[in-house]
């Protein structure tokens, strides 16, 4: 493997984040908040209850970071947080009607971005790229989670 992989992934990540931030600003949000909305929507559509802990694990962030972002999103009336029925120590996070209106635009941006990224690649190549990125994302995930508790 070439030593350029890490550098190229970092450059690609920065550019994708910049694009998401630009789109999010149109809605008075950050790219991270937009990503949280997308995650909450996808999990809700799958019939899953989302706890703050799930968001921390998905985005590999500390509890304090998640709390700060979610409080800001509550202030913007995008989400609600309430004590989880199954575990009073946990907070369940839900989208508000305001957020649901925005989610369609977020999903449209995400789909369009993915299509642009994979344009010119065959389905087999797209699957390989996806598998590679999943592999990279999984590397040292457990170590990262342990360090950020």
Backbone as JSON Lines, residues from 0, in Angstrom:
{"i":0,"aa":"X","n":[0.83,-1.18,0.0],"ca":[0.0,0.0,0.0],"c":[0.88,1.25,0.0]}
{"i":1,"aa":"X","n":[0.46,2.23,-0.72],"ca":[1.24,3.46,-0.83],"c":[1.02,4.36,0.39]}
{"i":2,"aa":"X","n":[2.04,5.07,0.81],"ca":[1.89,5.96,1.96],"c":[0.96,7.14,1.7]}
{"i":3,"aa":"X","n":[0.53,7.31,0.48],"ca":[-0.35,8.43,0.13],"c":[-1.8,8.21,0.55]}
{"i":4,"aa":"X","n":[-2.18,6.97,0.85],"ca":[-3.58,6.65,1.14],"c":[-4.12,7.52,2.29]}
{"i":5,"aa":"X","n":[-3.41,7.56,3.4],"ca":[-3.87,8.34,4.55],"c":[-4.02,9.81,4.22]}
{"i":6,"aa":"X","n":[-3.04,10.36,3.52],"ca":[-3.08,11.78,3.15],"c":[-4.25,12.06,2.22]}
{"i":7,"aa":"X","n":[-4.46,11.18,1.25],"ca":[-5.57,11.37,0.3],"c":[-6.92,11.24,0.99]}
{"i":8,"aa":"X","n":[-7.03,10.3,1.93],"ca":[-8.27,10.17,2.69],"c":[-8.54,11.44,3.5]}
{"i":9,"aa":"X","n":[-7.51,12.01,4.08],"ca":[-7.66,13.24,4.87],"c":[-8.12,14.39,3.98]}
{"i":10,"aa":"X","n":[-7.51,14.52,2.81],"ca":[-7.9,15.58,1.88],"c":[-9.35,15.4,1.44]}
{"i":11,"aa":"X","n":[-9.7,14.16,1.09],"ca":[-11.07,13.87,0.66],"c":[-12.06,14.16,1.78]}
{"i":12,"aa":"X","n":[-11.72,13.76,2.99],"ca":[-12.58,14.0,4.15],"c":[-12.79,15.5,4.37]}
{"i":13,"aa":"X","n":[-11.71,16.27,4.28],"ca":[-11.81,17.72,4.46],"c":[-12.72,18.34,3.4]}
{"i":14,"aa":"X","n":[-12.57,17.91,2.18],"ca":[-13.39,18.49,1.09],"c":[-14.86,18.11,1.23]}
{"i":15,"aa":"X","n":[-15.11,16.86,1.62],"ca":[-16.5,16.43,1.83],"c":[-17.12,17.2,2.99]}
{"i":16,"aa":"X","n":[-16.36,17.37,4.07],"ca":[-16.85,18.12,5.23],"c":[-17.14,19.57,4.86]}
{"i":17,"aa":"X","n":[-16.26,20.17,4.06],"ca":[-16.46,21.55,3.64],"c":[-17.77,21.67,2.85]}
{"i":18,"aa":"X","n":[-18.0,20.75,1.92],"ca":[-19.22,20.79,1.12],"c":[-20.47,20.63,1.97]}
{"i":19,"aa":"X","n":[-20.41,19.7,2.93],"ca":[-21.55,19.49,3.82],"c":[-21.79,20.73,4.68]}
{"i":20,"aa":"X","n":[-20.72,21.34,5.17],"ca":[-20.87,22.56,5.97],"c":[-21.5,23.69,5.16]}
{"i":21,"aa":"X","n":[-21.1,23.83,3.9],"ca":[-21.68,24.86,3.04],"c":[-23.18,24.64,2.86]}
{"i":22,"aa":"X","n":[-23.56,23.4,2.62],"ca":[-24.98,23.07,2.46],"c":[-25.73,23.31,3.77]}
{"i":23,"aa":"X","n":[-25.14,22.88,4.89],"ca":[-25.79,23.0,6.19],"c":[-26.02,24.46,6.58]}
{"i":24,"aa":"X","n":[-25.09,25.33,6.23],"ca":[-25.22,26.76,6.57],"c":[-26.49,27.37,5.99]}
{"i":25,"aa":"X","n":[-26.92,26.85,4.85],"ca":[-28.15,27.36,4.23],"c":[-29.35,27.12,5.14]}
{"i":26,"aa":"X","n":[-29.22,26.16,6.06],"ca":[-30.31,25.82,6.97],"c":[-30.0,26.21,8.42]}
{"i":27,"aa":"X","n":[-28.95,27.03,8.59],"ca":[-28.59,27.49,9.93],"c":[-28.0,26.42,10.81]}
{"i":28,"aa":"X","n":[-27.34,25.45,10.19],"ca":[-26.75,24.34,10.95],"c":[-25.3,24.14,10.55]}
{"i":29,"aa":"X","n":[-24.65,23.23,11.26],"ca":[-23.31,22.79,10.89],"c":[-23.41,21.46,10.15]}
{"i":30,"aa":"X","n":[-22.34,21.08,9.51],"ca":[-22.31,19.78,8.84],"c":[-22.51,18.63,9.82]}
{"i":31,"aa":"X","n":[-21.95,18.77,11.01],"ca":[-22.11,17.73,12.03],"c":[-23.57,17.6,12.44]}
{"i":32,"aa":"X","n":[-24.24,18.72,12.66],"ca":[-25.66,18.67,13.01],"c":[-26.46,18.03,11.88]}
{"i":33,"aa":"X","n":[-26.11,18.36,10.65],"ca":[-26.78,17.78,9.49],"c":[-26.56,16.26,9.46]}
{"i":34,"aa":"X","n":[-25.35,15.82,9.77],"ca":[-25.05,14.39,9.81],"c":[-25.84,13.7,10.91]}
{"i":35,"aa":"X","n":[-25.99,14.36,12.05],"ca":[-26.81,13.8,13.14],"c":[-28.25,13.63,12.67]}
{"i":36,"aa":"X","n":[-28.8,14.64,12.0],"ca":[-30.18,14.55,11.49],"c":[-30.33,13.37,10.55]}
{"i":37,"aa":"X","n":[-29.38,13.22,9.64],"ca":[-29.42,12.12,8.68],"c":[-29.39,10.78,9.4]}
{"i":38,"aa":"X","n":[-28.49,10.64,10.37],"ca":[-28.39,9.4,11.15],"c":[-29.69,9.12,11.89]}
{"i":39,"aa":"X","n":[-30.23,10.12,12.57],"ca":[-31.48,9.94,13.31],"c":[-32.61,9.53,12.38]}
{"i":40,"aa":"X","n":[-32.67,10.14,11.22],"ca":[-33.71,9.81,10.25],"c":[-33.58,8.36,9.79]}
{"i":41,"aa":"X","n":[-32.37,7.96,9.39],"ca":[-32.17,6.59,8.9],"c":[-32.5,5.55,9.98]}
{"i":42,"aa":"X","n":[-32.1,5.83,11.21],"ca":[-32.39,4.89,12.29],"c":[-33.88,4.83,12.61]}
{"i":43,"aa":"X","n":[-34.53,5.98,12.6],"ca":[-35.97,6.03,12.85],"c":[-36.74,5.29,11.76]}
{"i":44,"aa":"X","n":[-36.33,5.5,10.51],"ca":[-36.97,4.81,9.39],"c":[-36.82,3.3,9.5]}
{"i":45,"aa":"X","n":[-35.72,2.85,10.1],"ca":[-35.48,1.42,10.29],"c":[-36.21,0.89,11.53]}
{"i":46,"aa":"X","n":[-36.92,1.77,12.22],"ca":[-37.69,1.35,13.39],"c":[-36.88,1.28,14.68]}
{"i":47,"aa":"X","n":[-35.72,1.9,14.68],"ca":[-34.84,1.85,15.86],"c":[-35.03,3.07,16.75]}
{"i":48,"aa":"X","n":[-34.95,2.83,18.04],"ca":[-34.9,3.91,19.01],"c":[-33.44,4.37,19.07]}
{"i":49,"aa":"X","n":[-33.22,5.67,19.1],"ca":[-31.86,6.19,19.13],"c":[-31.58,6.82,20.49]}
{"i":50,"aa":"X","n":[-30.54,6.33,21.14],"ca":[-30.09,6.89,22.4],"c":[-28.88,7.78,22.14]}
{"i":51,"aa":"X","n":[-28.62,8.69,23.06],"ca":[-27.44,9.55,22.9],"c":[-26.19,8.68,22.76]}
{"i":52,"aa":"X","n":[-26.13,7.6,23.51],"ca":[-24.98,6.68,23.44],"c":[-24.76,6.16,22.02]}
{"i":53,"aa":"X","n":[-25.86,5.89,21.29],"ca":[-25.75,5.41,19.9],"c":[-25.08,6.46,19.02]}
{"i":54,"aa":"X","n":[-25.43,7.71,19.24],"ca":[-24.83,8.81,18.47],"c":[-23.34,8.92,18.79]}
{"i":55,"aa":"X","n":[-23.0,8.8,20.07],"ca":[-21.6,8.85,20.47],"c":[-20.79,7.76,19.77]}
{"i":56,"aa":"X","n":[-21.35,6.56,19.71],"ca":[-20.65,5.44,19.07],"c":[-20.58,5.61,17.56]}
{"i":57,"aa":"X","n":[-21.68,6.02,16.94],"ca":[-21.71,6.17,15.48],"c":[-20.69,7.2,15.01]}
{"i":58,"aa":"X","n":[-20.61,8.32,15.72],"ca":[-19.73,9.4,15.29],"c":[-18.38,9.39,16.02]}
{"i":59,"aa":"X","n":[-18.21,8.4,16.9],"ca":[-16.97,8.24,17.65],"c":[-16.56,9.53,18.34]}
{"i":60,"aa":"X","n":[-17.49,10.04,19.14],"ca":[-17.25,11.28,19.87],"c":[-17.5,11.05,21.36]}
{"i":61,"aa":"X","n":[-16.95,11.94,22.17],"ca":[-17.12,11.86,23.62],"c":[-18.54,12.26,24.0]}
{"i":62,"aa":"X","n":[-18.95,11.8,25.18],"ca":[-20.27,12.13,25.7],"c":[-20.46,13.64,25.79]}
{"i":63,"aa":"X","n":[-19.44,14.34,26.28],"ca":[-19.56,15.79,26.45],"c":[-19.74,16.5,25.1]}
{"i":64,"aa":"X","n":[-19.07,16.0,24.07],"ca":[-19.21,16.59,22.73],"c":[-20.62,16.36,22.21]}
{"i":65,"aa":"X","n":[-21.11,15.12,22.35],"ca":[-22.47,14.81,21.9],"c":[-23.49,15.66,22.64]}
{"i":66,"aa":"X","n":[-23.31,15.79,23.95],"ca":[-24.24,16.59,24.75],"c":[-24.29,18.03,24.26]}
{"i":67,"aa":"X","n":[-23.13,18.6,23.99],"ca":[-23.07,19.99,23.53],"c":[-23.78,20.16,22.18]}
{"i":68,"aa":"X","n":[-23.51,19.27,21.25],"ca":[-24.13,19.37,19.92],"c":[-25.64,19.16,20.03]}
{"i":69,"aa":"X","n":[-26.06,18.16,20.82],"ca":[-27.49,17.88,20.96],"c":[-28.22,19.02,21.67]}
{"i":70,"aa":"X","n":[-27.59,19.64,22.65],"ca":[-28.22,20.8,23.31],"c":[-28.45,21.93,22.32]}
{"i":71,"aa":"X","n":[-27.46,22.17,21.47],"ca":[-27.61,23.2,20.44],"c":[-28.77,22.85,19.5]}
{"i":72,"aa":"X","n":[-28.85,21.58,19.12],"ca":[-29.93,21.14,18.22],"c":[-31.29,21.23,18.9]}
{"i":73,"aa":"X","n":[-31.33,20.98,20.21],"ca":[-32.58,21.17,20.96],"c":[-32.99,22.64,20.94]}
{"i":74,"aa":"X","n":[-32.01,23.51,21.12],"ca":[-32.28,24.95,21.1],"c":[-32.83,25.42,19.76]}
{"i":75,"aa":"X","n":[-32.45,24.73,18.7],"ca":[-32.94,25.06,17.36],"c":[-34.23,24.3,17.03]}
{"i":76,"aa":"X","n":[-34.74,23.57,18.02],"ca":[-35.99,22.8,17.9],"c":[-35.91,21.74,16.79]}
{"i":77,"aa":"X","n":[-34.72,21.14,16.64],"ca":[-34.53,20.07,15.66],"c":[-34.72,18.69,16.27]}
{"i":78,"aa":"X","n":[-34.44,18.58,17.57],"ca":[-34.57,17.3,18.26],"c":[-35.18,17.51,19.63]}
{"i":79,"aa":"X","n":[-35.63,16.4,20.21],"ca":[-35.99,16.38,21.62],"c":[-35.18,15.26,22.26]}
{"i":80,"aa":"X","n":[-34.89,15.43,23.54],"ca":[-34.23,14.38,24.31],"c":[-35.08,14.13,25.53]}
{"i":81,"aa":"X","n":[-35.3,12.85,25.8],"ca":[-36.05,12.49,26.99],"c":[-35.48,11.21,27.57]}
{"i":82,"aa":"X","n":[-35.79,10.96,28.81],"ca":[-35.3,9.75,29.46],"c":[-35.82,8.53,28.72]}
{"i":83,"aa":"X","n":[-34.92,7.59,28.45],"ca":[-35.28,6.38,27.71],"c":[-36.14,5.48,28.59]}
{"i":84,"aa":"X","n":[-37.15,4.88,27.99],"ca":[-38.06,4.0,28.73],"c":[-37.33,2.78,29.28]}
{"i":85,"aa":"X","n":[-36.41,2.23,28.51],"ca":[-35.73,1.0,28.9],"c":[-34.62,1.22,29.93]}
{"i":86,"aa":"X","n":[-34.08,2.44,30.0],"ca":[-32.95,2.71,30.9],"c":[-32.96,4.19,31.27]}
{"i":87,"aa":"X","n":[-33.34,4.48,32.5],"ca":[-33.48,5.87,32.95],"c":[-32.16,6.63,32.92]}
{"i":88,"aa":"X","n":[-31.04,5.92,32.8],"ca":[-29.73,6.6,32.73],"c":[-29.45,7.14,31.33]}
{"i":89,"aa":"X","n":[-30.23,6.7,30.36],"ca":[-29.98,7.06,28.97],"c":[-31.0,8.1,28.48]}
{"i":90,"aa":"X","n":[-30.59,8.86,27.47],"ca":[-31.48,9.83,26.83],"c":[-31.84,9.34,25.44]}
{"i":91,"aa":"X","n":[-33.14,9.3,25.17],"ca":[-33.62,8.98,23.82],"c":[-33.67,10.27,23.01]}
{"i":92,"aa":"X","n":[-33.21,10.2,21.78],"ca":[-33.15,11.38,20.91],"c":[-34.14,11.18,19.77]}
{"i":93,"aa":"X","n":[-34.99,12.18,19.54],"ca":[-35.99,12.11,18.47],"c":[-35.98,13.37,17.62]}
{"i":94,"aa":"X","n":[-36.32,13.19,16.37],"ca":[-36.46,14.33,15.46],"c":[-37.77,15.06,15.75]}
{"i":95,"aa":"X","n":[-37.78,16.36,15.58],"ca":[-39.0,17.15,15.69],"c":[-39.6,17.31,14.29]}
{"i":96,"aa":"X","n":[-40.84,17.78,14.21],"ca":[-41.42,18.06,12.89],"c":[-40.59,19.06,12.08]}
{"i":97,"aa":"X","n":[-39.97,20.03,12.75],"ca":[-39.1,20.99,12.06],"c":[-37.97,20.25,11.36]}
{"i":98,"aa":"X","n":[-37.33,19.32,12.07],"ca":[-36.22,18.56,11.5],"c":[-36.69,17.65,10.38]}
{"i":99,"aa":"X","n":[-37.86,17.06,10.54],"ca":[-38.37,16.16,9.49],"c":[-38.54,16.89,8.17]}
{"i":100,"aa":"X","n":[-38.9,18.17,8.23],"ca":[-39.03,18.97,7.01],"c":[-37.67,19.16,6.33]}
{"i":101,"aa":"X","n":[-36.63,19.29,7.12],"ca":[-35.28,19.51,6.59],"c":[-34.65,18.22,6.09]}
{"i":102,"aa":"X","n":[-35.02,17.09,6.7],"ca":[-34.39,15.8,6.39],"c":[-34.49,15.45,4.91]}
{"i":103,"aa":"X","n":[-35.6,15.75,4.27],"ca":[-35.74,15.43,2.85],"c":[-34.65,16.12,2.03]}
{"i":104,"aa":"X","n":[-34.36,17.36,2.37],"ca":[-33.3,18.09,1.66],"c":[-31.92,17.51,2.0]}
{"i":105,"aa":"X","n":[-31.74,17.11,3.25],"ca":[-30.48,16.49,3.66],"c":[-30.27,15.19,2.89]}
{"i":106,"aa":"X","n":[-31.31,14.38,2.82],"ca":[-31.2,13.1,2.1],"c":[-30.92,13.36,0.63]}
{"i":107,"aa":"X","n":[-31.56,14.35,0.05],"ca":[-31.3,14.69,-1.35],"c":[-29.85,15.07,-1.57]}
{"i":108,"aa":"X","n":[-29.31,15.88,-0.67],"ca":[-27.9,16.29,-0.77],"c":[-27.0,15.07,-0.65]}
{"i":109,"aa":"X","n":[-27.28,14.2,0.32],"ca":[-26.45,13.02,0.56],"c":[-26.46,12.08,-0.64]}
{"i":110,"aa":"X","n":[-27.63,11.83,-1.19],"ca":[-27.74,10.95,-2.36],"c":[-27.0,11.55,-3.54]}
{"i":111,"aa":"X","n":[-27.19,12.83,-3.77],"ca":[-26.52,13.51,-4.89],"c":[-25.0,13.48,-4.71]}
{"i":112,"aa":"X","n":[-24.54,13.69,-3.49],"ca":[-23.11,13.66,-3.2],"c":[-22.54,12.27,-3.46]}
{"i":113,"aa":"X","n":[-23.23,11.24,-3.0],"ca":[-22.78,9.86,-3.23],"c":[-22.73,9.54,-4.73]}
{"i":114,"aa":"X","n":[-23.74,9.98,-5.45],"ca":[-23.77,9.73,-6.9],"c":[-22.6,10.42,-7.59]}
{"i":115,"aa":"X","n":[-22.31,11.64,-7.17],"ca":[-21.19,12.39,-7.75],"c":[-19.86,11.69,-7.45]}
{"i":116,"aa":"X","n":[-19.71,11.19,-6.22],"ca":[-18.47,10.51,-5.82],"c":[-18.24,9.23,-6.61]}
{"i":117,"aa":"X","n":[-19.32,8.52,-6.91],"ca":[-19.19,7.21,-7.56],"c":[-19.42,7.27,-9.07]}
{"i":118,"aa":"X","n":[-19.62,8.45,-9.61],"ca":[-19.83,8.58,-11.06],"c":[-18.61,8.04,-11.81]}
{"i":119,"aa":"X","n":[-18.88,7.25,-12.82],"ca":[-17.81,6.69,-13.64],"c":[-17.3,5.34,-13.16]}
{"i":120,"aa":"X","n":[-17.78,4.88,-12.03],"ca":[-17.37,3.57,-11.52],"c":[-18.48,2.55,-11.76]}
{"i":121,"aa":"X","n":[-18.09,1.32,-12.01],"ca":[-19.07,0.25,-12.16],"c":[-19.64,-0.09,-10.78]}
{"i":122,"aa":"X","n":[-20.71,-0.87,-10.77],"ca":[-21.29,-1.29,-9.49],"c":[-20.27,-2.09,-8.68]}
{"i":123,"aa":"X","n":[-19.53,-2.95,-9.35],"ca":[-18.52,-3.76,-8.66],"c":[-17.44,-2.86,-8.05]}
{"i":124,"aa":"X","n":[-17.0,-1.86,-8.8],"ca":[-16.0,-0.93,-8.29],"c":[-16.56,-0.1,-7.13]}
{"i":125,"aa":"X","n":[-17.82,0.31,-7.26],"ca":[-18.47,1.07,-6.18],"c":[-18.55,0.24,-4.91]}
{"i":126,"aa":"X","n":[-18.89,-1.04,-5.07],"ca":[-18.95,-1.94,-3.91],"c":[-17.57,-2.08,-3.27]}
{"i":127,"aa":"X","n":[-16.54,-2.19,-4.09],"ca":[-15.17,-2.31,-3.59],"c":[-14.75,-1.04,-2.83]}
{"i":128,"aa":"X","n":[-15.09,0.11,-3.37],"ca":[-14.78,1.38,-2.7],"c":[-15.49,1.44,-1.36]}
{"i":129,"aa":"X","n":[-16.77,1.06,-1.35],"ca":[-17.55,1.07,-0.11],"c":[-16.94,0.12,0.91]}
{"i":130,"aa":"X","n":[-16.58,-1.08,0.48],"ca":[-15.96,-2.05,1.39],"c":[-14.64,-1.51,1.95]}
{"i":131,"aa":"X","n":[-13.85,-0.88,1.1],"ca":[-12.58,-0.3,1.54],"c":[-12.81,0.77,2.6]}
{"i":132,"aa":"X","n":[-13.77,1.65,2.36],"ca":[-14.04,2.73,3.32],"c":[-14.58,2.18,4.64]}
{"i":133,"aa":"X","n":[-15.41,1.14,4.57],"ca":[-15.89,0.5,5.8],"c":[-14.73,-0.11,6.57]}
{"i":134,"aa":"X","n":[-13.8,-0.72,5.84],"ca":[-12.61,-1.31,6.48],"c":[-11.8,-0.22,7.18]}
{"i":135,"aa":"X","n":[-11.57,0.88,6.5],"ca":[-10.8,1.99,7.08],"c":[-11.52,2.53,8.33]}
{"i":136,"aa":"X","n":[-12.84,2.68,8.23],"ca":[-13.61,3.21,9.35],"c":[-13.56,2.28,10.56]}
{"i":137,"aa":"X","n":[-13.48,0.98,10.31],"ca":[-13.48,0.0,11.39],"c":[-12.1,-0.15,12.05]}
{"i":138,"aa":"X","n":[-11.04,0.25,11.35],"ca":[-9.7,0.12,11.92],"c":[-9.61,0.87,13.24]}
{"i":139,"aa":"X","n":[-9.17,0.18,14.23],"ca":[-8.94,0.78,15.56],"c":[-10.18,1.42,16.17]}
{"i":140,"aa":"X","n":[-11.37,1.05,15.7],"ca":[-12.59,1.64,16.24],"c":[-12.72,1.37,17.74]}
{"i":141,"aa":"X","n":[-12.46,0.13,18.14],"ca":[-12.59,-0.22,19.56],"c":[-11.6,0.58,20.41]}
{"i":142,"aa":"X","n":[-10.36,0.71,19.94],"ca":[-9.36,1.5,20.67],"c":[-9.83,2.95,20.8]}
{"i":143,"aa":"X","n":[-10.38,3.48,19.72],"ca":[-10.86,4.86,19.72],"c":[-11.99,5.03,20.73]}
{"i":144,"aa":"X","n":[-12.93,4.08,20.74],"ca":[-14.06,4.17,21.66],"c":[-13.58,4.1,23.11]}
{"i":145,"aa":"X","n":[-12.63,3.23,23.39],"ca":[-12.11,3.09,24.75],"c":[-11.43,4.38,25.22]}
{"i":146,"aa":"X","n":[-10.66,5.0,24.34],"ca":[-9.94,6.23,24.7],"c":[-10.88,7.41,24.9]}
{"i":147,"aa":"X","n":[-12.05,7.37,24.29],"ca":[-12.96,8.52,24.35],"c":[-14.09,8.36,25.35]}
{"i":148,"aa":"X","n":[-13.99,7.41,26.23],"ca":[-15.05,7.24,27.24],"c":[-14.98,8.32,28.27]}
